[in-house]
Short mmCIF file of C-alpha atoms in Angstrom, two decimals:
data_model
loop_
_atom_site.label_atom_id
_atom_site.label_comp_id
_atom_site.label_asym_id
_atom_site.label_seq_id
_atom_site.Cartn_x
_atom_site.Cartn_y
_atom_site.Cartn_z
CA MET Z 50 -0.05 0.09 0.44
CA GLU Z 51 1.40 3.38 -1.22
CA LYS Z 52 1.68 6.27 1.61
CA ASP Z 53 -0.09 8.79 -0.55
CA SER Z 54 -3.74 6.03 -0.32
CA LEU Z 55 -3.27 5.51 3.38
CA PHE Z 56 -3.10 9.57 4.28
CA GLN Z 57 -5.94 10.88 3.02
CA GLY Z 58 -6.90 12.71 5.88
CA GLU Z 59 -9.62 11.48 7.92
CA SER Z 60 -13.04 10.34 5.84
CA LYS Z 61 -15.79 8.42 6.07
CA ASN Z 62 -14.13 5.65 5.82
CA VAL Z 63 -10.70 5.95 7.73
CA GLU Z 64 -9.91 7.63 11.13
CA TYR Z 65 -6.10 7.74 12.41
CA LYS Z 66 -4.66 7.85 16.53
CA GLU Z 67 -1.24 8.83 17.44
CA MET Z 68 -1.49 5.99 19.80
CA VAL Z 69 -3.76 3.24 21.21
CA PRO Z 70 -5.12 4.41 23.65
CA LYS Z 71 -5.15 2.59 26.66
CA ASN Z 72 -9.16 2.78 27.35
CA SER Z 73 -10.17 1.22 24.11
CA HIS Z 74 -13.73 3.10 24.23
CA LYS Z 75 -11.93 6.16 22.25
CA TYR Z 76 -11.44 3.73 19.48
CA MET Z 77 -14.32 1.22 19.96
CA LYS Z 78 -17.53 4.06 18.81
CA SER Z 79 -15.84 4.51 15.68
CA VAL Z 80 -15.46 0.32 15.40
CA VAL Z 81 -18.89 0.41 15.95
CA ALA Z 82 -19.95 3.47 13.72
CA PHE Z 83 -17.80 1.14 10.81
CA ALA Z 84 -19.51 -1.74 10.89
CA ASN Z 85 -22.98 -0.16 11.00
CA GLY Z 86 -22.13 1.99 7.87
CA GLU Z 87 -19.40 1.10 4.62
CA GLY Z 88 -17.12 -0.72 6.87
CA GLY Z 89 -13.79 1.36 7.24
CA ARG Z 90 -10.00 1.56 9.25
CA VAL Z 91 -8.83 2.75 12.04
CA ILE Z 92 -4.85 3.61 11.83
CA PHE Z 93 -2.88 3.62 14.79
CA GLY Z 94 0.55 5.49 14.51
CA VAL Z 95 -0.58 8.64 13.44
CA GLU Z 96 -1.16 12.58 14.33
CA ASP Z 97 -4.68 13.52 13.37
CA GLY Z 98 -4.71 16.75 11.69
CA THR Z 99 -0.83 17.30 11.11
CA MET Z 100 -0.96 13.50 9.49
CA ARG Z 101 2.61 13.45 11.09
CA VAL Z 102 3.78 9.56 10.76
CA VAL Z 103 4.80 8.12 15.16
CA GLY Z 104 4.50 4.95 14.20
CA ILE Z 105 3.97 2.35 16.98
CA PRO Z 106 7.18 0.93 18.72
CA GLN Z 107 8.49 -2.34 17.22
CA ALA Z 108 8.87 -4.60 20.17
CA ASP Z 109 4.66 -3.54 21.35
CA LEU Z 110 3.29 -4.41 17.66
CA PHE Z 111 2.16 -7.64 18.68
CA ARG Z 112 1.05 -6.61 22.60
CA LEU Z 113 -0.85 -3.95 21.23
CA MET Z 114 -2.63 -6.01 18.39
CA ASP Z 115 -4.10 -8.99 20.70
CA ILE Z 116 -5.22 -6.21 22.93
CA ILE Z 117 -7.24 -4.54 19.95
CA THR Z 118 -8.40 -7.68 18.58
CA ASN Z 119 -9.66 -8.92 22.38
CA ALA Z 120 -11.08 -5.37 23.16
CA VAL Z 121 -13.12 -5.02 19.61
CA THR Z 122 -14.46 -8.96 20.09
CA ASP Z 123 -15.22 -8.67 23.67
CA SER Z 124 -17.15 -5.00 23.69
CA CYS Z 125 -19.55 -4.97 20.58
CA GLU Z 126 -22.58 -6.74 20.07
CA PRO Z 127 -23.22 -8.57 17.37
CA MET Z 128 -19.39 -9.80 17.48
CA ILE Z 129 -17.50 -8.08 15.35
CA ILE Z 130 -14.17 -9.94 14.02
CA PRO Z 131 -11.40 -7.40 12.95
CA ASP Z 132 -8.96 -7.41 10.89
CA LEU Z 133 -5.45 -6.35 12.05
CA PHE Z 134 -1.86 -5.60 10.10
CA VAL Z 135 1.32 -4.54 10.01
CA GLN Z 136 2.01 -1.47 7.48
CA GLU Z 137 5.32 0.16 7.22
CA ALA Z 138 5.31 4.20 6.40
CA GLU Z 139 8.18 6.56 6.47
CA GLY Z 140 10.68 3.68 7.57
CA LYS Z 141 8.07 3.31 10.62
CA SER Z 142 5.19 0.99 11.47
CA LEU Z 143 1.35 1.20 11.85
CA ILE Z 144 -1.30 -1.01 12.85
CA ILE Z 145 -4.09 -1.36 10.62
CA LEU Z 146 -7.54 -1.76 12.46
CA GLU Z 147 -9.83 -2.96 9.20
CA ILE Z 148 -13.90 -3.07 9.65
CA ALA Z 149 -15.93 -4.78 7.60
CA PRO Z 150 -19.51 -3.44 6.49
CA GLY Z 151 -22.16 -5.73 9.06
CA MET Z 152 -24.68 -8.01 8.57
CA GLN Z 153 -26.26 -7.94 11.57
CA ARG Z 154 -26.55 -4.24 12.12
CA PRO Z 155 -27.71 -2.87 14.50
CA TYR Z 156 -23.69 -2.98 15.94
CA TYR Z 157 -23.49 -0.98 19.11
CA ILE Z 158 -21.24 -1.23 22.63
CA LYS Z 159 -22.05 -3.26 25.15
CA LYS Z 160 -22.10 -1.76 27.92
CA LYS Z 161 -24.04 1.12 26.63
CA GLY Z 162 -26.57 -0.89 25.40
CA PRO Z 163 -28.18 -0.79 21.86
CA ILE Z 164 -30.40 2.79 22.28
CA GLU Z 165 -26.76 4.95 23.62
CA GLY Z 166 -24.06 2.25 22.08
CA THR Z 167 -24.97 2.50 18.62
CA TYR Z 168 -22.57 4.69 16.08
CA ILE Z 169 -22.86 6.34 12.92
CA ARG Z 170 -20.19 7.55 10.66
CA THR Z 171 -21.02 11.08 8.93
CA ALA Z 172 -18.22 12.13 6.81
CA GLY Z 173 -15.54 12.40 9.24
CA THR Z 174 -16.80 12.10 12.00
CA THR Z 175 -18.54 9.52 14.75
CA ARG Z 176 -21.98 10.07 16.13
CA PRO Z 177 -24.95 9.15 18.07
CA ALA Z 178 -27.36 7.21 15.92
CA ASP Z 179 -30.48 9.06 16.62
CA ARG Z 180 -34.40 7.30 16.95
CA ALA Z 181 -35.05 7.44 13.29
CA ILE Z 182 -31.18 5.66 12.09
CA LEU Z 183 -31.56 2.87 15.03
CA ASN Z 184 -35.08 1.86 13.91
CA GLU Z 185 -33.52 1.94 10.15
CA LEU Z 186 -30.93 -0.39 11.17
CA LEU Z 187 -32.31 -2.56 13.00
CA LEU Z 188 -34.63 -3.29 9.91
CA GLU Z 189 -31.87 -3.06 7.38
CA GLY Z 190 -30.44 -5.84 9.79
CA LYS Z 191 -33.43 -8.18 9.43
CA ASN Z 192 -34.24 -6.87 5.62
CA LYS Z 193 -37.12 -5.80 5.75
CA PHE Z 194 -38.52 -2.31 4.78
CA PHE Z 195 -39.84 0.80 6.57
CA ASP Z 196 -43.07 1.21 4.13
CA GLN Z 197 -43.73 -2.29 4.05
CA GLN Z 198 -44.93 -2.41 7.89
CA PRO Z 199 -48.15 -2.40 9.25
CA ILE Z 200 -49.26 0.92 10.35
CA PRO Z 201 -51.07 0.46 13.79
CA ASN Z 202 -54.43 1.86 14.37
CA LEU Z 203 -54.92 2.03 10.60
CA LYS Z 204 -58.56 -0.16 9.25
CA VAL Z 205 -58.99 -1.08 5.39
CA THR Z 206 -62.04 -2.15 3.93
CA PRO Z 207 -62.29 -3.85 0.17
CA SER Z 208 -64.06 -0.69 -0.98
CA ASP Z 209 -61.37 0.98 -0.19
CA VAL Z 210 -58.96 -1.37 -1.75
CA ASP Z 211 -60.66 -1.34 -4.99
CA VAL Z 212 -61.16 3.07 -5.22
CA LEU Z 213 -56.54 3.15 -4.18
CA CYS Z 214 -56.37 0.60 -7.19
CA HIS Z 215 -59.06 2.45 -9.64
CA SER Z 216 -57.28 6.03 -8.95
CA MET Z 217 -53.39 3.91 -9.50
CA ARG Z 218 -54.57 2.57 -12.51
CA GLU Z 219 -55.78 5.55 -13.92
CA SER Z 220 -52.67 7.40 -12.51
CA ALA Z 221 -50.59 5.32 -14.98
CA VAL Z 222 -52.56 5.44 -17.91
CA LYS Z 223 -52.42 9.52 -17.59
CA ASN Z 224 -48.52 9.49 -17.24
CA ALA Z 225 -47.66 6.51 -19.79
CA SER Z 226 -45.32 7.86 -22.83
CA SER Z 227 -47.35 6.21 -25.28
CA ASP Z 228 -50.22 3.93 -26.42
CA ARG Z 229 -48.33 0.81 -26.84
CA GLN Z 230 -47.42 1.69 -22.89
CA ARG Z 231 -50.78 2.85 -22.29
CA LYS Z 232 -52.51 -0.49 -23.81
CA SER Z 233 -49.76 -3.08 -20.94
CA ILE Z 234 -51.01 -1.33 -18.21
CA LYS Z 235 -53.14 -4.17 -16.49
CA GLU Z 236 -55.59 -3.81 -13.97
CA LEU Z 237 -54.35 -3.81 -10.55
CA THR Z 238 -56.14 -6.02 -7.82
CA VAL Z 239 -55.52 -6.59 -3.84
CA ASN Z 240 -53.24 -9.40 -5.20
CA GLN Z 241 -51.00 -7.48 -6.90
CA LEU Z 242 -51.16 -4.76 -3.67
CA ILE Z 243 -49.71 -7.35 -0.88
CA SER Z 244 -46.56 -8.72 -2.94
CA TRP Z 245 -45.57 -5.70 -3.08
CA GLY Z 246 -46.44 -5.32 0.83
CA VAL Z 247 -48.61 -2.16 -0.13
CA LEU Z 248 -51.14 -4.86 2.33
CA ILE Z 249 -50.27 -7.61 4.56
CA GLU Z 250 -52.85 -10.53 4.89
CA ASN Z 251 -53.49 -12.39 7.63
CA LYS Z 252 -56.08 -14.66 8.58
CA ASP Z 253 -58.45 -13.44 5.78
CA GLN Z 254 -57.59 -10.14 7.15
CA LEU Z 255 -56.00 -7.20 5.18
CA ILE Z 256 -53.68 -4.92 7.26
CA PRO Z 257 -52.65 -1.55 5.88
CA THR Z 258 -49.13 -0.69 5.51
CA TYR Z 259 -46.82 2.96 5.91
CA ALA Z 260 -47.39 2.38 2.01
CA TYR Z 261 -51.06 2.38 1.85
CA ALA Z 262 -51.10 5.07 4.36
CA MET Z 263 -48.91 7.17 2.20
CA LEU Z 264 -50.61 6.51 -0.86
CA THR Z 265 -54.42 7.25 0.24
CA HIS Z 266 -52.93 10.26 2.66
CA GLN Z 267 -53.96 8.84 6.15
CA ALA Z 268 -52.22 8.52 9.71
CA GLU Z 269 -50.24 12.10 8.42
CA TYR Z 270 -48.37 9.74 6.36
CA PRO Z 271 -46.83 10.95 4.12
CA PRO Z 272 -45.54 14.27 5.49
CA VAL Z 273 -45.81 17.74 3.95
CA VAL Z 274 -43.47 18.83 0.49
CA GLN Z 275 -42.00 22.39 1.59
CA CYS Z 276 -41.72 23.85 -1.92
CA ALA Z 277 -39.96 27.55 -1.85
CA VAL Z 278 -39.10 29.80 -4.41
CA PHE Z 279 -35.49 32.33 -2.70
CA LYS Z 280 -34.49 35.87 -4.65
CA THR Z 281 -30.66 35.27 -4.59
CA ASP Z 282 -28.80 32.08 -3.80
CA ASP Z 283 -29.36 31.92 -0.44
CA ARG Z 284 -32.11 32.01 1.65
CA ALA Z 285 -32.34 35.36 2.88
CA VAL Z 286 -35.24 37.05 0.97
CA PHE Z 287 -38.46 34.35 0.21
CA VAL Z 288 -40.27 35.17 -3.05
CA ASP Z 289 -43.14 32.34 -3.06
CA LYS Z 290 -43.28 29.35 -0.90
CA ARG Z 291 -45.91 25.96 -0.76
CA VAL Z 292 -46.83 23.44 1.22
CA ILE Z 293 -48.22 20.49 -0.70
CA ASP Z 294 -50.76 18.20 2.23
CA ALA Z 295 -51.49 15.10 -0.09
CA PRO Z 296 -51.31 11.04 -0.93
CA ILE Z 297 -47.40 10.94 -1.60
CA GLN Z 298 -48.27 10.17 -5.73
CA GLU Z 299 -49.85 13.55 -5.66
CA GLN Z 300 -47.57 15.66 -4.20
CA MET Z 301 -45.20 13.99 -6.71
CA GLU Z 302 -47.38 15.76 -9.42
CA LYS Z 303 -47.95 19.08 -7.51
CA ALA Z 304 -44.67 19.57 -6.69
CA TYR Z 305 -43.47 19.44 -10.52
CA GLN Z 306 -45.95 21.18 -11.79
CA TYR Z 307 -45.13 24.31 -8.82
CA VAL Z 308 -41.47 23.67 -10.37
CA LEU Z 309 -42.60 24.16 -13.86
CA GLU Z 310 -44.65 27.50 -13.22
CA LYS Z 311 -41.81 28.65 -10.95
CA ILE Z 312 -38.54 28.08 -14.08
CA ASN Z 313 -38.19 30.37 -16.41
CA MET Z 314 -39.04 29.32 -20.58
CA GLY Z 315 -37.30 29.68 -23.47
CA ALA Z 316 -37.43 29.14 -27.62
CA ARG Z 317 -35.87 27.29 -30.53
CA PHE Z 318 -36.80 27.35 -34.29
CA GLN Z 319 -36.79 25.19 -36.65
CA GLY Z 320 -37.37 27.13 -39.95
CA VAL Z 321 -40.29 29.03 -39.14
CA TYR Z 322 -41.63 26.81 -36.24
CA ARG Z 323 -40.89 27.69 -32.21
CA GLN Z 324 -40.66 25.00 -29.87
CA ASP Z 325 -40.55 26.29 -26.66
CA PHE Z 326 -38.46 24.70 -23.48
CA TYR Z 327 -37.97 24.92 -20.60
CA GLU Z 328 -33.97 26.07 -18.75
CA PHE Z 329 -34.58 22.73 -16.89
CA PRO Z 330 -35.15 19.48 -18.58
CA PRO Z 331 -38.70 18.49 -16.96
CA ASP Z 332 -37.93 15.13 -16.86
CA SER Z 333 -35.30 15.55 -14.76
CA ILE Z 334 -37.22 17.78 -12.51
CA ARG Z 335 -39.70 14.71 -12.61
CA GLU Z 336 -37.65 12.30 -12.17
CA LEU Z 337 -35.79 13.99 -9.36
CA ILE Z 338 -38.73 14.78 -7.35
CA ALA Z 339 -39.53 11.30 -7.15
CA ASN Z 340 -36.51 9.79 -6.24
CA ALA Z 341 -37.01 12.26 -3.36
CA LEU Z 342 -40.27 10.85 -2.52
CA VAL Z 343 -39.61 7.03 -2.95
CA HIS Z 344 -36.23 6.64 -1.19
CA ARG Z 345 -36.22 8.92 1.60
CA ASN Z 346 -36.43 7.60 5.71
CA TYR Z 347 -39.79 8.21 6.65
CA MET Z 348 -38.73 7.51 9.77
CA GLU Z 349 -37.06 10.87 9.87
CA ALA Z 350 -39.74 13.86 11.02
CA GLU Z 351 -38.97 16.05 8.05
CA SER Z 352 -40.71 17.31 5.02
CA VAL Z 353 -38.58 17.19 1.11
CA GLN Z 354 -37.60 20.36 0.71
CA ILE Z 355 -37.41 21.60 -3.21
CA SER Z 356 -35.89 25.20 -3.71
CA LEU Z 357 -35.57 27.25 -6.89
CA PHE Z 358 -32.60 29.90 -6.21
CA SER Z 359 -31.13 32.21 -8.67
CA ASP Z 360 -28.78 30.15 -9.24
CA ARG Z 361 -29.85 26.39 -8.87
CA LEU Z 362 -32.57 23.96 -7.76
CA GLU Z 363 -31.86 21.97 -4.76
CA VAL Z 364 -33.99 18.57 -4.19
CA THR Z 365 -33.23 17.87 -0.40
CA SER Z 366 -34.75 14.27 0.82
CA PRO Z 367 -34.35 13.08 4.73
CA GLY Z 368 -31.93 10.48 5.11
CA GLY Z 369 -29.24 10.67 3.57
CA LEU Z 370 -27.79 7.52 1.24
CA MET Z 371 -28.17 4.20 2.12
CA ARG Z 372 -25.16 1.57 2.77
CA GLY Z 373 -22.87 1.31 -0.23
CA VAL Z 374 -24.30 3.85 -2.27
CA THR Z 375 -21.78 6.66 -2.59
CA PRO Z 376 -22.87 10.00 -5.01
CA GLU Z 377 -20.09 8.27 -7.77
CA LYS Z 378 -21.74 5.10 -7.68
CA MET Z 379 -25.58 7.25 -8.28
CA LYS Z 380 -24.22 8.64 -11.61
CA GLU Z 381 -23.16 5.32 -12.38
CA GLY Z 382 -26.56 4.01 -12.36
CA PHE Z 383 -26.31 1.87 -8.85
CA SER Z 384 -29.48 1.97 -7.36
CA LYS Z 385 -31.03 0.31 -3.59
CA VAL Z 386 -34.38 0.75 -2.47
CA ARG Z 387 -35.23 1.99 1.43
CA ASN Z 388 -38.93 1.98 0.13
CA ARG Z 389 -39.80 -1.11 -1.71
CA ALA Z 390 -43.57 -0.91 -1.97
CA LEU Z 391 -43.56 2.27 -2.61
CA ALA Z 392 -40.80 2.13 -5.51
CA ASN Z 393 -43.04 -0.74 -6.58
CA ALA Z 394 -46.78 1.75 -6.83
CA PHE Z 395 -44.42 4.08 -8.22
CA GLU Z 396 -43.16 2.04 -11.47
CA TYR Z 397 -46.40 0.93 -12.09
CA MET Z 398 -48.15 4.31 -11.97
CA ASN Z 399 -45.71 5.42 -14.66
CA LEU Z 400 -43.87 8.31 -12.17
CA ILE Z 401 -40.45 6.67 -12.17
CA GLU Z 402 -38.11 4.64 -14.71
CA LYS Z 403 -36.75 1.27 -14.42
CA TRP Z 404 -34.56 1.39 -10.57
CA GLY Z 405 -31.07 3.11 -11.03
CA SER Z 406 -31.97 4.62 -14.72
CA GLY Z 407 -33.07 7.61 -12.93
CA PHE Z 408 -29.19 9.54 -12.38
CA PRO Z 409 -27.22 8.44 -15.33
CA ARG Z 410 -30.43 10.05 -17.57
CA ILE Z 411 -30.16 13.04 -15.85
CA PHE Z 412 -26.81 13.80 -15.98
CA ARG Z 413 -27.42 12.64 -19.74
CA ASP Z 414 -30.01 15.48 -20.05
CA CYS Z 415 -28.42 18.37 -18.30
CA ARG Z 416 -25.40 17.66 -20.24
CA ASP Z 417 -27.37 18.25 -23.84
CA TYR Z 418 -29.47 21.19 -22.32
CA GLY Z 419 -25.69 22.51 -21.91
CA LEU Z 420 -26.05 22.89 -18.24
CA ARG Z 421 -23.30 22.65 -15.40
CA GLU Z 422 -23.23 18.72 -14.50
CA PRO Z 423 -25.72 18.29 -11.36
CA GLU Z 424 -24.03 18.08 -7.42
CA ILE Z 425 -25.66 14.85 -5.32
CA ILE Z 426 -24.45 16.50 -2.17
CA ASP Z 427 -24.42 13.72 1.05
CA PHE Z 428 -24.45 15.35 4.34
CA GLU Z 429 -25.57 15.85 7.87
CA GLY Z 430 -28.36 12.58 7.43
CA ASP Z 431 -29.82 13.67 4.47
CA LEU Z 432 -29.57 14.02 0.61
CA ARG Z 433 -29.68 17.08 -1.67
CA VAL Z 434 -29.51 17.28 -5.68
CA ASN Z 435 -28.67 20.32 -7.12
CA LEU Z 436 -29.45 20.95 -10.92
CA TYR Z 437 -27.47 24.82 -12.11
CA ARG Z 438 -29.09 27.52 -14.37
CA ARG Z 439 -27.85 29.00 -16.72
CA THR Z 440 -25.95 32.53 -15.32
CA ASP Z 441 -25.76 34.16 -18.44
CA GLN Z 442 -29.00 34.99 -19.55
CA THR Z 443 -27.61 36.07 -23.12
CA THR Z 444 -26.65 33.79 -24.78
CA ASP Z 445 -26.13 33.52 -28.19
CA GLN Z 446 -29.13 31.28 -28.22
CA THR Z 447 -30.84 33.41 -26.96
CA LYS Z 448 -29.45 36.43 -29.20
CA LYS Z 449 -30.55 34.25 -31.78
CA THR Z 450 -33.91 33.63 -30.99
CA ASP Z 451 -34.20 37.54 -30.69
CA GLN Z 452 -33.10 37.86 -34.36
CA MET Z 453 -35.37 35.06 -35.97
CA THR Z 454 -38.24 36.41 -33.94
CA HIS Z 455 -37.86 39.76 -35.29
CA GLN Z 456 -37.10 38.45 -39.02
CA THR Z 457 -40.05 35.80 -39.18
CA GLY Z 458 -42.55 38.44 -37.39
CA ILE Z 459 -43.90 34.72 -35.35
CA ASN Z 460 -44.50 35.48 -31.17
CA ARG Z 461 -43.48 38.84 -31.17
CA PRO Z 462 -42.77 39.66 -27.10
CA VAL Z 463 -45.98 40.76 -25.66
CA ARG Z 464 -46.10 44.43 -25.92
CA LEU Z 465 -47.47 45.90 -22.01
CA ASN Z 466 -49.37 49.51 -21.04
CA ASP Z 467 -47.64 51.22 -18.02
CA LYS Z 468 -50.67 50.06 -16.29
CA GLU Z 469 -49.76 46.46 -16.82
CA ASN Z 470 -46.42 46.64 -16.23
CA ILE Z 471 -47.09 47.92 -12.81
CA ILE Z 472 -50.05 45.22 -12.40
CA LEU Z 473 -47.47 42.81 -13.07
CA THR Z 474 -44.31 43.96 -11.01
CA TYR Z 475 -47.26 44.18 -7.65
CA LEU Z 476 -47.76 40.67 -8.77
CA GLN Z 477 -43.99 39.37 -8.79
CA LYS Z 478 -43.77 40.26 -5.27
CA ARG Z 479 -46.88 39.47 -3.88
CA PRO Z 480 -48.70 36.81 -5.53
CA ASP Z 481 -51.49 35.52 -3.63
CA SER Z 482 -52.95 38.81 -3.48
CA THR Z 483 -56.57 40.02 -4.06
CA GLN Z 484 -57.41 42.85 -6.62
CA GLN Z 485 -59.17 45.24 -4.27
CA GLU Z 486 -55.10 44.55 -2.57
CA ILE Z 487 -53.96 45.14 -6.02
CA ALA Z 488 -55.78 48.44 -6.29
CA VAL Z 489 -54.79 49.61 -2.62
CA ALA Z 490 -51.03 49.28 -3.32
CA THR Z 491 -51.09 50.36 -6.37
CA SER Z 492 -53.70 53.27 -6.28
CA LEU Z 493 -55.49 52.11 -9.35
CA SER Z 494 -59.25 51.58 -9.44
CA LEU Z 495 -60.80 48.35 -8.81
CA GLY Z 496 -62.34 48.15 -12.26
CA THR Z 497 -59.24 49.28 -13.82
CA ILE Z 498 -57.50 46.29 -12.07
CA LYS Z 499 -60.45 43.93 -13.42
CA TYR Z 500 -60.09 45.05 -16.38
CA HIS Z 501 -56.39 45.19 -16.71
CA THR Z 502 -55.48 41.74 -15.04
CA LYS Z 503 -58.14 39.81 -17.65
CA LYS Z 504 -56.28 41.92 -20.51
CA LEU Z 505 -52.46 40.06 -19.53
CA GLN Z 506 -54.43 36.53 -19.01
CA GLU Z 507 -55.46 37.40 -22.27
CA LYS Z 508 -52.20 37.84 -23.09
CA GLY Z 509 -51.03 34.74 -21.42
CA CYS Z 510 -48.63 36.88 -19.39
CA LEU Z 511 -50.50 36.63 -16.02
CA GLN Z 512 -52.44 33.16 -14.96
CA ARG Z 513 -55.00 32.63 -11.76
CA MET Z 514 -53.98 29.34 -10.12
CA GLY Z 515 -55.99 27.15 -7.92
CA THR Z 516 -59.66 28.56 -6.46
CA HIS Z 517 -61.14 32.64 -7.01
CA ARG Z 518 -61.17 32.54 -2.68
CA LYS Z 519 -57.31 30.48 -1.88
CA GLY Z 520 -56.00 30.92 -5.16
CA TYR Z 521 -52.05 33.04 -6.28
CA TRP Z 522 -51.61 34.74 -9.27
CA SER Z 523 -48.19 33.27 -11.97
CA VAL Z 524 -47.08 35.57 -13.47
CA VAL Z 525 -45.20 34.28 -17.11
CA LEU Z 526 -42.49 36.53 -17.94
CA LYS Z 527 -42.40 37.34 -22.33
#
């Protein structure tokens, strides 16, 4: 092993100790964390921070290795069998304690018990596992999925199941991309829901699971989705926000539509024909939101957050990456399912493609759009994916589009009068305003506001979203 590969700094898989501590608890937390994660190494004989090689005295090597082995096997539950070896660096001896990923999770320090003695590794630090992570480790250790577990105190009737099957089939038909795919959609049955784990059959009784609760919006599942638009590249100034509280399949569709409403739209020309296009690939937006909802950790109380900034679209889901999954592997199509029942349901409804194909397609579509490569960030128990906007809004393509619009006389920019400009400027800041509030704020009469909002809608510059009482105005920039 070369020195460069040994000294990359503390990380998710590496920790350094200057010497072998007399108190094994000082490194046992990391041993447990490595077993609960992707495995890792504790390297004895290197000073943390400076990366200075101190070494372990030759005369003490085998005695200390026996002490480490006994400490690991005696202190951890279930038992962890370590792999120890000696590595030379700069003429000095190091002890390498290697821990493989465990198959009987959660692992914990025996004296502290599973609740206080379970640890996980985040970036380069070891921290106690909270209740949600501990529960997820328990399920993974038993090869089970949270969404397939029965939900307490929730009842289901055959008519309830019929309604769900009918609505899911309607969604599948609606989301089909072709007539051929549409014709291939089969009727959904109770037996299919049982095979997915949406329902459990026990002594001729149907027992709903968490997946059933999320698909039917019961028992406070799923958690809401939070959407927001910010004025700059940070969270300092809100422009707009929305909370989506609905069945999980409706959350996905409503969040997707929200993003499409808020992002910019441009145009390309082929001859005299104009083709409108969004600044992000719509399929990539849809895939990101679907992945965030299906693969998040539902034992965490936080919400999926979808945030639009001046420079990026940011999708954050609670739970971080599963063991063995890295951002690099995701780019190549590697995938692990956290909620199997939901994944099956979403695939049936044509809300996600074949498992693992999503992120390679997202990266390809962004590249074809001429956008910066998306960013995948695994941090502090959350997973965040960023799609980056074009920062230069006066590209050669935009100039070419303007020129061709002028030459062909097709789809000329909409001309607005002063009053219409005043109304649009105000509604960009206060989209939830009533017509009476617009009149007061702009010092125009209510009749004038009604007349010009109608004209703006006819010109395609203004849309009324939602109901008359609880809706809002959406400004479409031309």
